[in-house]
Structure formats: structure tokens, C-alpha cells
């Protein structure tokens, strides 16, 4: 008869995390590796620790399967969002959003306009990197011509780009955070609104005040005009093309489940691709699977508008699966319970729990320098603690995104900080203090938690909780 597995010692459970931190940090920082294989190596090591404390391979394997099962909704959503992005690019939906967004640039309010332009672009594309690497480069050039310090302009670009990344259902991190927390993407996005708009509003006011100092009228916006002209010459631009995103927003407002809501956007994108851009069925199928390839001849536009497709989401899907394998082992073998128990021994209040979660995300961004991991690892660590306090998983997902996604750009050796430096030519040490949205949002989330604001309970919305152990049908 098999002897029952024992409870892991703290040093054994901690060793799994320490090993993951070392492998992840070394692989990403020194070799520029993607996080997938380091995470897989960390998963294998956690398996060895599980065997050491008495678990069989069949039990460990089941733990991995259980972890993956919790993320299946997110995997499906990531897949169909890839299809959505490809069709929205082909149909001119995303180009139209960017075209109209660029129209708001006025020299007297350059910094505020920069935040808004980058917000719209990132909301439309779901990528902060794509926004900073395209529109951001043009805006940096304009800032230099206007005499605005580059670190200030970079702070405005990053604030806007990460606002859109955080709030866009097209973003991979916006899907990953609810997946590891135990809810769906639309529920997650709606719950982020109060704290996110508070920090976003403060950010706009700060940049508006700062902008008065640099508000000259002689700025050359030819680069922005070239982008608009390039878009309009390659796509039929029309306000009608804003209907698909509006339809998705309305579906969120009426609490339509995420997958049907996104599917509505896909269908409308396909219809407008045929009607507005003259696409045929083959074009739609290619864009849906392989993504859309822009061929305007303008490098900046082509880089921004070549994206999407089911195949393009496989990076995020595969990472989600491997990360949830690690989380499943850590959770089912008691290693997470031991670590979290030690960490939370003195944490009594919800505000302290939220603060500890944010702190863990920041440390993860610094030690395992990849924003995906700073969402997955703390998410699996604290999910049970939030539920034990009766908090809806969307409280955790908001906390993870506010810290894991946003602070990644503030750490120079994180993949995000390194990328932004390579694109904008400014280090995180220089632009960090001006990326107001990125560090104000975690602070606002902590303040809200201590004040008891925006802390919905499971009982308030049980149907949007994945894995709820009360016998109800789960929205998965």
C-alpha cells in the first residue's frame, strides 16, 4: 500500500520557486531567451520536489492537467482573439481607430494628446510594445522638434500604451490575469475600470499641467500626417468601421459571455472586410489563421498593422499552458500552501493581502524579468487566499494586472524595460518617474483596498467564477 505523501517543508517548497527564479532570470537576462523553456524546466524541478515528498508521477501528471484545465477558457479566448485581430486589421477596423486617434494631436496639448493617441492605438491593437515601437517612435521625433525632454515624452507614450494594453480585451496579459485568477476577461476588464480610470485621470491632469511648459505651436507633425495618409491610401476608412468594437463593448455591458461577445466582433469584422475592403473568403481565412500582413510600403505602418491570426497567439497560448502546469503542481502538492502560509502569517486585512500581492508581482518582475511570469506565479500563489476571504477572483486579476503588467516597464532589466529602451532610446531609470500611470495604478489599487473600495465578493457575481467549489455550474 502506497504511503501517503507528506506536507512539504518550507525549504522544499521555496526551493521550487528559487530554482525557477534562477533559471528564468539567467535565461532571459543573459541569453535573451523566451520564458517557455525556463518555465518548463522549473515545472520539471517542481515535479522532482513533489516526488521527494511522496507524490507519484500519476498524481503529479493529474496536477498538471488540473492546472491546465483552469486555463482552458483563457486558451480558447486567446485563440479567437488572434482571429479577431487578423480580421479587424484586414477589414480596416483597427486602421480606422488609429486614423481617427491620430487626428487629436494638437501642439498645445502634445503630452496629453500623446497619452490619448497611444491609449487608443494600444486599445485597438492590444499591444503596448507595438504601440511604443511604431506610433511611439514618431511621437519621440515630434517631442524633440518641440523641445520636450525625451524622458518626459517617453513617460507619456508608455503611460498611454500600457493603459490600452491593460484595458484591451485583445491584450494577452488582459486574458492571462483572469485565467490564473479564476474568472473571465470581460468580468476582469469591467472590474478594472474604477481604479484604472482614477490613475489614468490623474495622469492626464499631470501631463496637461506639464504640457503648458512646452506648449509651442511650431511643432512639425509631418510624421503623424504621413502615417494617417499611408493608412487612408491603403484602407477605406469610415466611421462605420467603429461598429465592430462598439458591438463588443455593448456585449460586455450586457454581460454576454466572453467567447460569444468576441465571436460577434469576428463576424462583423469578416462582413466589413468584404463590404469595405473588397476582401474575399480566402483573404478572410488567411488573415484569421496567419494574421494580416500590411503592405503600405511605409515601414512604421506595416510594422504596426501586421499582426493577429490564430497562429500569432501560439506564443501566449503555449506559455499559458506551461505556466499552469507549474502552478498545478505547486498547488496540488501543497508547495504553494506552505509558502503562502509563511508569507501571509501576519497578513490579516484585505489591504495587506493586496499590498503583498503587488509586492510579489514587482519582485517577480525584477527577479524573473518577464511580465507574463509576474502574473502567473503570484496569481497561483494568492488565488486561494483571496477566495478564503470571500473576494471575487476579479479582485486578484485587477491586482495582478495593475502590478505585474504595469511595473514591468519600470525595471530596466525586465524584457519590457529593455525593449522600450531599445525602441525609444531612453532607459527606465530616465523615463520611470514620468510613467505616471504605471506606478500610480498599483498605489491606487492599494489605497482602494484599504478603504474597502472596489472589492466585490464571490456572492455578488458567482456565475463568473471559474472553479467555484459549491456545486454550481461554472462559466468556463
CSV table of C-alpha atoms in Angstrom, one decimal:
chain,number,residue,atom,x,y,z
A,1,UNK,CA,0.0,0.0,0.0
A,2,UNK,CA,1.4,3.4,-1.0
A,3,UNK,CA,2.4,5.7,1.8
A,4,UNK,CA,0.6,9.0,1.8
A,5,UNK,CA,2.6,12.0,0.6
A,6,UNK,CA,3.7,14.3,3.4
A,7,UNK,CA,3.3,18.0,3.7
A,8,UNK,CA,6.4,19.7,2.1
A,9,UNK,CA,8.8,21.6,4.4
A,10,UNK,CA,9.1,25.4,3.7
A,11,UNK,CA,12.6,25.0,2.4
A,12,UNK,CA,11.5,22.3,-0.1
A,13,UNK,CA,8.6,24.4,-1.4
A,14,UNK,CA,10.8,27.5,-1.5
A,15,UNK,CA,13.4,25.6,-3.5
A,16,UNK,CA,11.0,25.2,-6.4
A,17,UNK,CA,10.5,28.9,-6.6
A,18,UNK,CA,14.2,29.8,-6.1
A,19,UNK,CA,15.2,27.4,-8.8
A,20,UNK,CA,12.5,28.9,-11.2
A,21,UNK,CA,13.8,32.4,-10.4
A,22,UNK,CA,17.4,31.4,-11.1
A,23,UNK,CA,16.6,29.6,-14.3
A,24,UNK,CA,14.2,32.3,-15.5
A,25,UNK,CA,16.4,35.2,-14.6
A,26,UNK,CA,19.5,33.7,-16.1
A,27,UNK,CA,17.9,32.6,-19.3
A,28,UNK,CA,16.1,35.9,-20.0
A,29,UNK,CA,18.7,38.4,-18.8
A,30,UNK,CA,21.9,36.8,-20.0
A,31,UNK,CA,20.7,34.9,-23.1
A,32,UNK,CA,17.5,36.8,-24.2
A,33,UNK,CA,15.6,33.5,-24.2
A,34,UNK,CA,11.8,33.3,-24.3
A,35,UNK,CA,10.3,32.2,-21.0
A,36,UNK,CA,8.7,29.0,-22.2
A,37,UNK,CA,11.6,26.5,-21.8
A,38,UNK,CA,12.8,28.0,-18.5
A,39,UNK,CA,9.3,27.7,-17.2
A,40,UNK,CA,9.2,24.1,-18.4
A,41,UNK,CA,12.5,23.4,-16.6
A,42,UNK,CA,11.1,24.9,-13.5
A,43,UNK,CA,8.0,22.7,-13.8
A,44,UNK,CA,10.2,19.6,-14.1
A,45,UNK,CA,12.1,20.6,-11.0
A,46,UNK,CA,8.8,21.2,-9.0
A,47,UNK,CA,7.9,17.7,-10.1
A,48,UNK,CA,11.1,16.3,-8.6
A,49,UNK,CA,10.3,18.1,-5.3
A,50,UNK,CA,6.8,16.6,-5.4
A,51,UNK,CA,8.2,13.1,-5.9
A,52,UNK,CA,10.6,13.7,-3.0
A,53,UNK,CA,7.7,14.4,-0.6
A,54,UNK,CA,5.9,11.2,-1.7
A,55,UNK,CA,3.7,12.0,-4.8
A,56,UNK,CA,3.6,9.5,-7.6
A,57,UNK,CA,4.0,10.5,-11.2
A,58,UNK,CA,0.3,9.9,-12.0
A,59,UNK,CA,-0.6,12.3,-9.2
A,60,UNK,CA,1.8,14.9,-10.5
A,61,UNK,CA,0.6,14.5,-14.0
A,62,UNK,CA,-3.0,14.9,-12.9
A,63,UNK,CA,-2.0,18.1,-11.0
A,64,UNK,CA,-0.6,19.5,-14.3
A,65,UNK,CA,-3.8,18.6,-16.1
A,66,UNK,CA,-5.9,20.2,-13.4
A,67,UNK,CA,-3.8,23.4,-13.7
A,68,UNK,CA,-4.2,23.4,-17.5
A,69,UNK,CA,-7.9,22.9,-17.2
A,70,UNK,CA,-8.3,26.1,-15.2
A,71,UNK,CA,-6.8,28.0,-18.1
A,72,UNK,CA,-8.8,26.4,-20.9
A,73,UNK,CA,-11.2,29.3,-21.2
A,74,UNK,CA,-8.3,31.7,-21.5
A,75,UNK,CA,-6.7,29.5,-24.1
A,76,UNK,CA,-9.9,29.5,-26.2
A,77,UNK,CA,-10.3,33.3,-25.8
A,78,UNK,CA,-6.6,33.9,-26.8
A,79,UNK,CA,-7.2,31.7,-29.9
A,80,UNK,CA,-10.3,33.5,-31.1
A,81,UNK,CA,-8.8,36.9,-30.2
A,82,UNK,CA,-6.0,36.1,-32.6
A,83,UNK,CA,-8.7,35.5,-35.3
A,84,UNK,CA,-10.4,38.8,-34.3
A,85,UNK,CA,-7.2,40.9,-34.6
A,86,UNK,CA,-6.4,39.4,-38.0
A,87,UNK,CA,-9.9,40.2,-39.3
A,88,UNK,CA,-10.1,43.6,-37.7
A,89,UNK,CA,-6.8,44.6,-39.4
A,90,UNK,CA,-7.9,43.2,-42.8
A,91,UNK,CA,-11.3,44.9,-42.6
A,92,UNK,CA,-9.9,48.4,-41.6
A,93,UNK,CA,-11.4,48.4,-38.1
A,94,UNK,CA,-8.0,48.9,-36.3
A,95,UNK,CA,-6.6,51.2,-39.0
A,96,UNK,CA,-9.7,53.4,-38.7
A,97,UNK,CA,-9.3,53.6,-34.9
A,98,UNK,CA,-5.7,54.6,-35.3
A,99,UNK,CA,-6.5,57.1,-38.1
A,100,UNK,CA,-9.1,58.9,-36.0
A,101,UNK,CA,-7.0,58.7,-32.9
A,102,UNK,CA,-4.1,60.5,-34.6
A,103,UNK,CA,-6.4,63.3,-35.6
A,104,UNK,CA,-6.5,64.5,-32.0
A,105,UNK,CA,-2.8,65.6,-31.9
A,106,UNK,CA,-2.5,69.3,-31.2
A,107,UNK,CA,0.8,71.0,-30.4
A,108,UNK,CA,-0.5,72.9,-27.4
A,109,UNK,CA,-1.6,69.7,-25.6
A,110,UNK,CA,1.1,67.5,-27.0
A,111,UNK,CA,1.7,65.4,-23.9
A,112,UNK,CA,-1.9,64.8,-23.1
A,113,UNK,CA,-2.5,64.1,-26.8
A,114,UNK,CA,0.4,61.6,-26.8
A,115,UNK,CA,-1.2,59.7,-23.9
A,116,UNK,CA,-4.6,59.6,-25.6
A,117,UNK,CA,-3.1,58.6,-29.0
A,118,UNK,CA,-1.1,55.8,-27.5
A,119,UNK,CA,-4.1,54.7,-25.4
A,120,UNK,CA,-6.3,54.4,-28.5
A,121,UNK,CA,-3.7,52.7,-30.5
A,122,UNK,CA,-3.0,50.1,-27.8
A,123,UNK,CA,-6.7,49.6,-27.1
A,124,UNK,CA,-7.2,48.9,-30.8
A,125,UNK,CA,-4.2,46.5,-31.1
A,126,UNK,CA,-3.9,45.1,-27.6
A,127,UNK,CA,-0.1,45.7,-27.6
A,128,UNK,CA,1.9,48.2,-25.7
A,129,UNK,CA,5.1,47.1,-27.4
A,130,UNK,CA,3.6,47.5,-30.9
A,131,UNK,CA,2.3,51.0,-29.9
A,132,UNK,CA,5.6,52.2,-28.5
A,133,UNK,CA,7.6,50.7,-31.4
A,134,UNK,CA,5.5,52.5,-34.1
A,135,UNK,CA,3.5,55.5,-33.0
A,136,UNK,CA,5.8,56.0,-30.1
A,137,UNK,CA,8.8,56.4,-32.3
A,138,UNK,CA,7.0,59.1,-34.4
A,139,UNK,CA,6.0,60.9,-31.2
A,140,UNK,CA,9.5,60.9,-29.8
A,141,UNK,CA,10.7,62.6,-33.0
A,142,UNK,CA,7.9,65.3,-32.6
A,143,UNK,CA,8.9,65.8,-29.0
A,144,UNK,CA,12.5,66.5,-30.0
A,145,UNK,CA,11.3,69.1,-32.5
A,146,UNK,CA,9.1,70.7,-29.9
A,147,UNK,CA,11.9,70.9,-27.3
A,148,UNK,CA,10.2,68.5,-24.9
A,149,UNK,CA,12.6,66.3,-22.9
A,150,UNK,CA,12.7,62.8,-24.4
A,151,UNK,CA,12.2,61.1,-20.9
A,152,UNK,CA,9.0,63.2,-20.4
A,153,UNK,CA,7.7,62.2,-23.8
A,154,UNK,CA,8.6,58.6,-23.3
A,155,UNK,CA,6.7,58.7,-20.0
A,156,UNK,CA,3.6,59.9,-21.8
A,157,UNK,CA,4.0,57.3,-24.5
A,158,UNK,CA,4.4,54.4,-22.0
A,159,UNK,CA,1.5,55.6,-19.8
A,160,UNK,CA,-0.8,55.6,-22.8
A,161,UNK,CA,0.5,52.4,-24.3
A,162,UNK,CA,0.1,50.5,-21.0
A,163,UNK,CA,-3.3,51.9,-20.3
A,164,UNK,CA,-4.5,50.4,-23.6
A,165,UNK,CA,-2.6,47.2,-23.0
A,166,UNK,CA,-4.2,46.8,-19.5
A,167,UNK,CA,-7.8,47.6,-20.6
A,168,UNK,CA,-7.9,46.0,-24.1
A,169,UNK,CA,-9.6,42.5,-24.3
A,170,UNK,CA,-7.2,41.9,-27.2
A,171,UNK,CA,-4.2,42.0,-25.0
A,172,UNK,CA,-2.6,38.7,-23.9
A,173,UNK,CA,-1.9,39.9,-20.4
A,174,UNK,CA,-5.5,41.1,-20.0
A,175,UNK,CA,-6.5,37.5,-20.8
A,176,UNK,CA,-3.8,35.9,-18.7
A,177,UNK,CA,-4.6,37.7,-15.5
A,178,UNK,CA,-8.2,36.4,-15.2
A,179,UNK,CA,-7.2,33.0,-16.4
A,180,UNK,CA,-4.8,32.4,-13.4
A,181,UNK,CA,-7.3,34.1,-11.0
A,182,UNK,CA,-10.4,32.2,-11.9
A,183,UNK,CA,-12.7,34.5,-13.9
A,184,UNK,CA,-13.3,35.7,-17.5
A,185,UNK,CA,-11.8,38.5,-19.4
A,186,UNK,CA,-14.9,40.7,-19.7
A,187,UNK,CA,-15.6,40.5,-15.9
A,188,UNK,CA,-11.9,41.3,-15.4
A,189,UNK,CA,-12.0,44.4,-17.7
A,190,UNK,CA,-15.1,45.8,-16.1
A,191,UNK,CA,-13.7,45.5,-12.6
A,192,UNK,CA,-10.5,47.3,-13.5
A,193,UNK,CA,-12.4,50.5,-14.5
A,194,UNK,CA,-12.7,52.3,-11.2
A,195,UNK,CA,-9.1,52.1,-10.1
A,196,UNK,CA,-7.6,52.3,-13.6
A,197,UNK,CA,-9.6,55.4,-14.6
A,198,UNK,CA,-8.7,57.1,-11.4
A,199,UNK,CA,-5.0,56.7,-12.0
A,200,UNK,CA,-5.5,57.5,-15.7
A,201,UNK,CA,-7.3,60.7,-14.9
A,202,UNK,CA,-4.6,61.8,-12.5
A,203,UNK,CA,-2.0,61.0,-15.2
A,204,UNK,CA,-3.8,63.2,-17.8
A,205,UNK,CA,-4.1,66.1,-15.4
A,206,UNK,CA,-0.3,65.9,-14.6
A,207,UNK,CA,0.6,65.8,-18.3
A,208,UNK,CA,-1.8,68.6,-19.0
A,209,UNK,CA,-0.1,70.8,-16.4
A,210,UNK,CA,3.4,69.8,-17.6
A,211,UNK,CA,2.3,70.5,-21.2
A,212,UNK,CA,1.7,74.2,-20.5
A,213,UNK,CA,5.5,74.5,-20.1
A,214,UNK,CA,6.1,73.1,-23.6
A,215,UNK,CA,3.0,74.2,-25.4
A,216,UNK,CA,4.5,75.8,-28.5
A,217,UNK,CA,2.7,75.9,-31.8
A,218,UNK,CA,5.6,75.4,-34.2
A,219,UNK,CA,5.8,71.6,-33.9
A,220,UNK,CA,6.3,69.6,-37.1
A,221,UNK,CA,3.7,66.8,-37.2
A,222,UNK,CA,4.5,65.7,-40.7
A,223,UNK,CA,5.4,62.2,-39.4
A,224,UNK,CA,1.9,61.8,-37.9
A,225,UNK,CA,0.3,63.1,-41.1
A,226,UNK,CA,2.4,60.6,-43.1
A,227,UNK,CA,1.0,57.8,-41.0
A,228,UNK,CA,-2.6,59.0,-41.5
A,229,UNK,CA,-2.1,59.4,-45.2
A,230,UNK,CA,-0.5,56.0,-45.5
A,231,UNK,CA,-3.4,54.4,-43.7
A,232,UNK,CA,-6.1,56.2,-45.7
A,233,UNK,CA,-4.4,55.3,-49.0
A,234,UNK,CA,-4.3,51.6,-48.2
A,235,UNK,CA,-7.7,51.2,-46.5
A,236,UNK,CA,-11.2,52.5,-47.0
A,237,UNK,CA,-11.5,54.5,-43.7
A,238,UNK,CA,-15.0,55.1,-42.4
A,239,UNK,CA,-16.8,55.8,-39.0
A,240,UNK,CA,-18.8,52.7,-39.9
A,241,UNK,CA,-15.8,50.6,-39.2
A,242,UNK,CA,-16.1,51.5,-35.5
A,243,UNK,CA,-19.2,49.4,-35.3
A,244,UNK,CA,-17.4,46.1,-34.5
A,245,UNK,CA,-15.6,47.4,-31.4
A,246,UNK,CA,-18.7,49.2,-30.3
A,247,UNK,CA,-20.6,45.9,-30.6
A,248,UNK,CA,-18.1,44.1,-28.5
A,249,UNK,CA,-18.3,46.9,-25.8
A,250,UNK,CA,-22.1,46.7,-25.8
A,251,UNK,CA,-21.9,42.9,-25.4
A,252,UNK,CA,-19.6,43.5,-22.3
A,253,UNK,CA,-22.1,46.0,-20.9
A,254,UNK,CA,-25.0,43.4,-21.3
A,255,UNK,CA,-22.9,40.7,-19.6
A,256,UNK,CA,-22.7,38.5,-22.7
A,257,UNK,CA,-20.1,35.7,-22.0
A,258,UNK,CA,-16.6,36.5,-23.4
A,259,UNK,CA,-16.5,33.9,-26.2
A,260,UNK,CA,-19.8,34.8,-27.8
A,261,UNK,CA,-19.0,38.5,-27.4
A,262,UNK,CA,-15.7,38.2,-29.2
A,263,UNK,CA,-17.3,36.0,-31.8
A,264,UNK,CA,-19.7,38.8,-32.6
A,265,UNK,CA,-16.7,41.0,-33.3
A,266,UNK,CA,-15.2,38.3,-35.5
A,267,UNK,CA,-18.4,38.0,-37.6
A,268,UNK,CA,-18.7,41.8,-38.0
A,269,UNK,CA,-15.0,42.0,-38.9
A,270,UNK,CA,-15.4,39.5,-41.7
A,271,UNK,CA,-18.5,41.2,-43.0
A,272,UNK,CA,-16.9,44.7,-43.1
A,273,UNK,CA,-13.7,43.1,-44.7
A,274,UNK,CA,-15.9,42.0,-47.6
A,275,UNK,CA,-18.0,45.2,-47.8
A,276,UNK,CA,-15.5,47.9,-47.0
A,277,UNK,CA,-12.2,46.5,-48.3
A,278,UNK,CA,-13.3,44.1,-51.0
A,279,UNK,CA,-11.8,41.0,-49.4
A,280,UNK,CA,-12.9,37.5,-50.4
A,281,UNK,CA,-13.3,34.4,-48.4
A,282,UNK,CA,-9.7,33.3,-49.0
A,283,UNK,CA,-8.4,36.6,-47.6
A,284,UNK,CA,-10.6,36.2,-44.5
A,285,UNK,CA,-9.4,32.7,-43.9
A,286,UNK,CA,-5.8,33.6,-44.3
A,287,UNK,CA,-6.0,36.6,-42.0
A,288,UNK,CA,-7.9,34.6,-39.4
A,289,UNK,CA,-5.2,31.9,-39.3
A,290,UNK,CA,-1.9,33.5,-40.3
A,291,UNK,CA,-2.7,37.1,-39.4
A,292,UNK,CA,-2.8,40.2,-41.6
A,293,UNK,CA,0.3,41.5,-43.4
A,294,UNK,CA,0.3,45.2,-44.1
A,295,UNK,CA,1.9,46.2,-47.4
A,296,UNK,CA,1.6,50.0,-47.5
A,297,UNK,CA,5.3,50.5,-48.2
A,298,UNK,CA,5.6,52.6,-45.1
A,299,UNK,CA,7.7,50.6,-42.6
A,300,UNK,CA,6.2,52.1,-39.5
A,301,UNK,CA,2.6,51.4,-40.6
A,302,UNK,CA,3.5,47.9,-41.9
A,303,UNK,CA,5.1,47.0,-38.6
A,304,UNK,CA,2.1,48.2,-36.6
A,305,UNK,CA,-0.6,46.7,-38.8
A,306,UNK,CA,1.0,43.3,-39.5
A,307,UNK,CA,-0.3,41.1,-36.7
A,308,UNK,CA,-3.0,38.8,-35.4
A,309,UNK,CA,-4.2,35.4,-36.5
A,310,UNK,CA,-4.7,32.1,-34.6
A,311,UNK,CA,-1.0,31.2,-35.3
A,312,UNK,CA,0.2,34.5,-33.9
A,313,UNK,CA,-1.4,33.7,-30.5
A,314,UNK,CA,0.5,30.4,-30.0
A,315,UNK,CA,3.3,32.1,-28.1
A,316,UNK,CA,0.9,33.2,-25.4
A,317,UNK,CA,-1.2,30.0,-25.5
A,318,UNK,CA,1.9,27.8,-25.1
A,319,UNK,CA,3.3,29.9,-22.3
A,320,UNK,CA,-0.1,29.8,-20.5
A,321,UNK,CA,-0.3,26.0,-20.7
A,322,UNK,CA,3.3,25.5,-19.4
A,323,UNK,CA,2.8,28.1,-16.6
A,324,UNK,CA,-0.4,26.5,-15.5
A,325,UNK,CA,1.4,23.1,-15.4
A,326,UNK,CA,3.8,24.6,-12.9
A,327,UNK,CA,1.0,26.2,-10.9
A,328,UNK,CA,-1.0,23.0,-10.9
A,329,UNK,CA,2.0,21.1,-9.4
A,330,UNK,CA,2.7,23.7,-6.8
A,331,UNK,CA,-0.9,23.9,-5.8
A,332,UNK,CA,-1.9,20.3,-5.7
A,333,UNK,CA,1.3,19.1,-3.9
A,334,UNK,CA,0.9,21.6,-1.1
A,335,UNK,CA,4.0,23.6,-2.0
A,336,UNK,CA,2.1,26.8,-2.7
A,337,UNK,CA,0.1,26.4,0.6
A,338,UNK,CA,3.3,26.2,2.6
A,339,UNK,CA,4.9,29.3,1.0
A,340,UNK,CA,1.8,31.4,1.1
A,341,UNK,CA,1.1,30.3,4.7
A,342,UNK,CA,4.5,31.6,5.7
A,343,UNK,CA,4.1,34.8,3.7
A,344,UNK,CA,0.6,35.6,4.9
A,345,UNK,CA,1.2,34.6,8.6
A,346,UNK,CA,0.9,38.2,9.6
A,347,UNK,CA,-1.4,39.4,6.9
A,348,UNK,CA,-4.9,39.9,8.4
A,349,UNK,CA,-6.5,42.7,6.4
A,350,UNK,CA,-7.5,42.7,2.8
A,351,UNK,CA,-5.4,45.8,2.2
A,352,UNK,CA,-2.4,43.9,3.5
A,353,UNK,CA,-3.2,41.0,1.2
A,354,UNK,CA,-3.5,43.3,-1.9
A,355,UNK,CA,-0.2,45.1,-0.9
A,356,UNK,CA,1.6,41.8,-0.5
A,357,UNK,CA,0.3,40.6,-3.9
A,358,UNK,CA,1.6,43.8,-5.6
A,359,UNK,CA,4.9,43.5,-3.9
A,360,UNK,CA,5.3,39.9,-5.1
A,361,UNK,CA,4.5,41.0,-8.7
A,362,UNK,CA,7.2,43.7,-8.5
A,363,UNK,CA,9.7,41.3,-7.1
A,364,UNK,CA,8.8,38.7,-9.8
A,365,UNK,CA,9.3,41.4,-12.5
A,366,UNK,CA,12.7,42.1,-11.0
A,367,UNK,CA,13.9,38.5,-10.5
A,368,UNK,CA,12.1,36.6,-13.2
A,369,UNK,CA,12.2,39.6,-15.7
A,370,UNK,CA,9.1,38.8,-17.8
A,371,UNK,CA,5.7,40.3,-17.2
A,372,UNK,CA,3.8,37.0,-18.0
A,373,UNK,CA,5.6,35.3,-15.1
A,374,UNK,CA,4.9,38.1,-12.8
A,375,UNK,CA,1.2,37.5,-13.4
A,376,UNK,CA,1.2,33.7,-13.4
A,377,UNK,CA,3.3,33.0,-10.3
A,378,UNK,CA,1.7,35.5,-7.9
A,379,UNK,CA,-1.7,34.6,-9.3
A,380,UNK,CA,-1.3,30.9,-8.4
A,381,UNK,CA,0.2,31.9,-5.0
A,382,UNK,CA,-2.6,34.0,-3.8
A,383,UNK,CA,-5.8,32.7,-5.6
A,384,UNK,CA,-6.8,30.6,-2.7
A,385,UNK,CA,-6.2,33.3,-0.1
A,386,UNK,CA,-8.5,35.7,-2.0
A,387,UNK,CA,-11.3,33.2,-2.2
A,388,UNK,CA,-10.9,32.3,1.5
A,389,UNK,CA,-11.6,36.0,2.3
A,390,UNK,CA,-14.7,35.8,0.1
A,391,UNK,CA,-13.2,38.1,-2.6
A,392,UNK,CA,-14.2,37.6,-6.2
A,393,UNK,CA,-11.3,36.5,-8.4
A,394,UNK,CA,-11.6,39.7,-10.4
A,395,UNK,CA,-10.1,41.5,-7.3
A,396,UNK,CA,-7.0,39.4,-7.7
A,397,UNK,CA,-6.9,39.7,-11.5
A,398,UNK,CA,-7.1,43.5,-11.2
A,399,UNK,CA,-4.3,43.5,-8.7
A,400,UNK,CA,-2.1,41.2,-10.8
A,401,UNK,CA,-2.6,43.3,-14.0
A,402,UNK,CA,-2.0,46.6,-12.1
A,403,UNK,CA,1.3,45.4,-10.8
A,404,UNK,CA,2.5,42.6,-13.0
A,405,UNK,CA,1.8,44.3,-16.3
A,406,UNK,CA,2.5,47.9,-15.5
A,407,UNK,CA,5.6,47.7,-13.3
A,408,UNK,CA,7.4,45.5,-15.9
A,409,UNK,CA,8.1,48.7,-17.9
A,410,UNK,CA,9.8,50.4,-14.9
A,411,UNK,CA,12.5,47.8,-14.4
A,412,UNK,CA,15.5,48.3,-16.8
A,413,UNK,CA,16.5,44.6,-17.0
A,414,UNK,CA,12.9,43.3,-17.4
A,415,UNK,CA,12.1,42.3,-21.0
A,416,UNK,CA,9.7,45.2,-21.2
A,417,UNK,CA,12.1,47.8,-19.9
A,418,UNK,CA,14.9,46.5,-22.2
A,419,UNK,CA,12.5,46.6,-25.2
A,420,UNK,CA,11.4,50.1,-24.5
A,421,UNK,CA,14.9,51.3,-24.2
A,422,UNK,CA,15.9,49.8,-27.5
A,423,UNK,CA,12.9,51.5,-29.2
A,424,UNK,CA,12.7,54.9,-27.5
A,425,UNK,CA,16.3,55.4,-26.7
A,426,UNK,CA,15.6,56.2,-23.0
A,427,UNK,CA,16.3,53.9,-20.1
A,428,UNK,CA,13.7,53.0,-17.4
A,429,UNK,CA,15.8,55.0,-14.9
A,430,UNK,CA,15.2,58.1,-17.0
A,431,UNK,CA,11.6,57.7,-18.1
A,432,UNK,CA,10.4,55.8,-15.0
A,433,UNK,CA,9.4,58.9,-12.9
A,434,UNK,CA,7.3,60.2,-15.8
A,435,UNK,CA,5.5,57.0,-16.5
A,436,UNK,CA,2.9,58.2,-14.0
A,437,UNK,CA,0.2,55.7,-15.0
A,438,UNK,CA,2.4,52.7,-14.5
A,439,UNK,CA,3.3,53.4,-10.9
A,440,UNK,CA,0.2,55.3,-9.8
A,441,UNK,CA,-2.2,52.5,-10.6
A,442,UNK,CA,-0.7,50.0,-8.1
A,443,UNK,CA,-0.7,52.7,-5.5
A,444,UNK,CA,-4.4,53.5,-6.2
A,445,UNK,CA,-5.3,49.8,-6.0
A,446,UNK,CA,-3.7,49.6,-2.6
A,447,UNK,CA,-5.5,52.7,-1.4
A,448,UNK,CA,-8.8,51.4,-2.7
A,449,UNK,CA,-8.2,48.1,-0.9
A,450,UNK,CA,-7.5,49.8,2.5
A,451,UNK,CA,-10.6,52.0,2.0
A,452,UNK,CA,-12.7,48.9,1.1
A,453,UNK,CA,-13.5,50.2,-2.4
A,454,UNK,CA,-13.9,48.1,-5.5
A,455,UNK,CA,-13.7,44.8,-3.5
A,456,UNK,CA,-16.6,42.7,-4.9
A,457,UNK,CA,-17.4,39.4,-3.2
A,458,UNK,CA,-17.9,36.0,-4.8
A,459,UNK,CA,-21.5,36.0,-3.7
A,460,UNK,CA,-22.1,39.2,-5.8
A,461,UNK,CA,-21.3,37.5,-9.1
A,462,UNK,CA,-20.8,33.7,-8.6
A,463,UNK,CA,-21.6,32.8,-12.2
A,464,UNK,CA,-18.3,34.4,-13.4
A,465,UNK,CA,-16.1,32.5,-11.1
A,466,UNK,CA,-14.1,29.6,-12.6
A,467,UNK,CA,-13.7,26.5,-10.3
A,468,UNK,CA,-16.1,27.6,-7.6
A,469,UNK,CA,-16.4,24.7,-5.2
A,470,UNK,CA,-20.1,25.0,-4.4
A,471,UNK,CA,-21.7,22.7,-6.9
A,472,UNK,CA,-22.9,25.5,-9.2
A,473,UNK,CA,-22.4,25.4,-12.9
A,474,UNK,CA,-19.2,27.3,-13.7
A,475,UNK,CA,-18.8,29.8,-16.5
A,476,UNK,CA,-15.8,28.1,-18.3
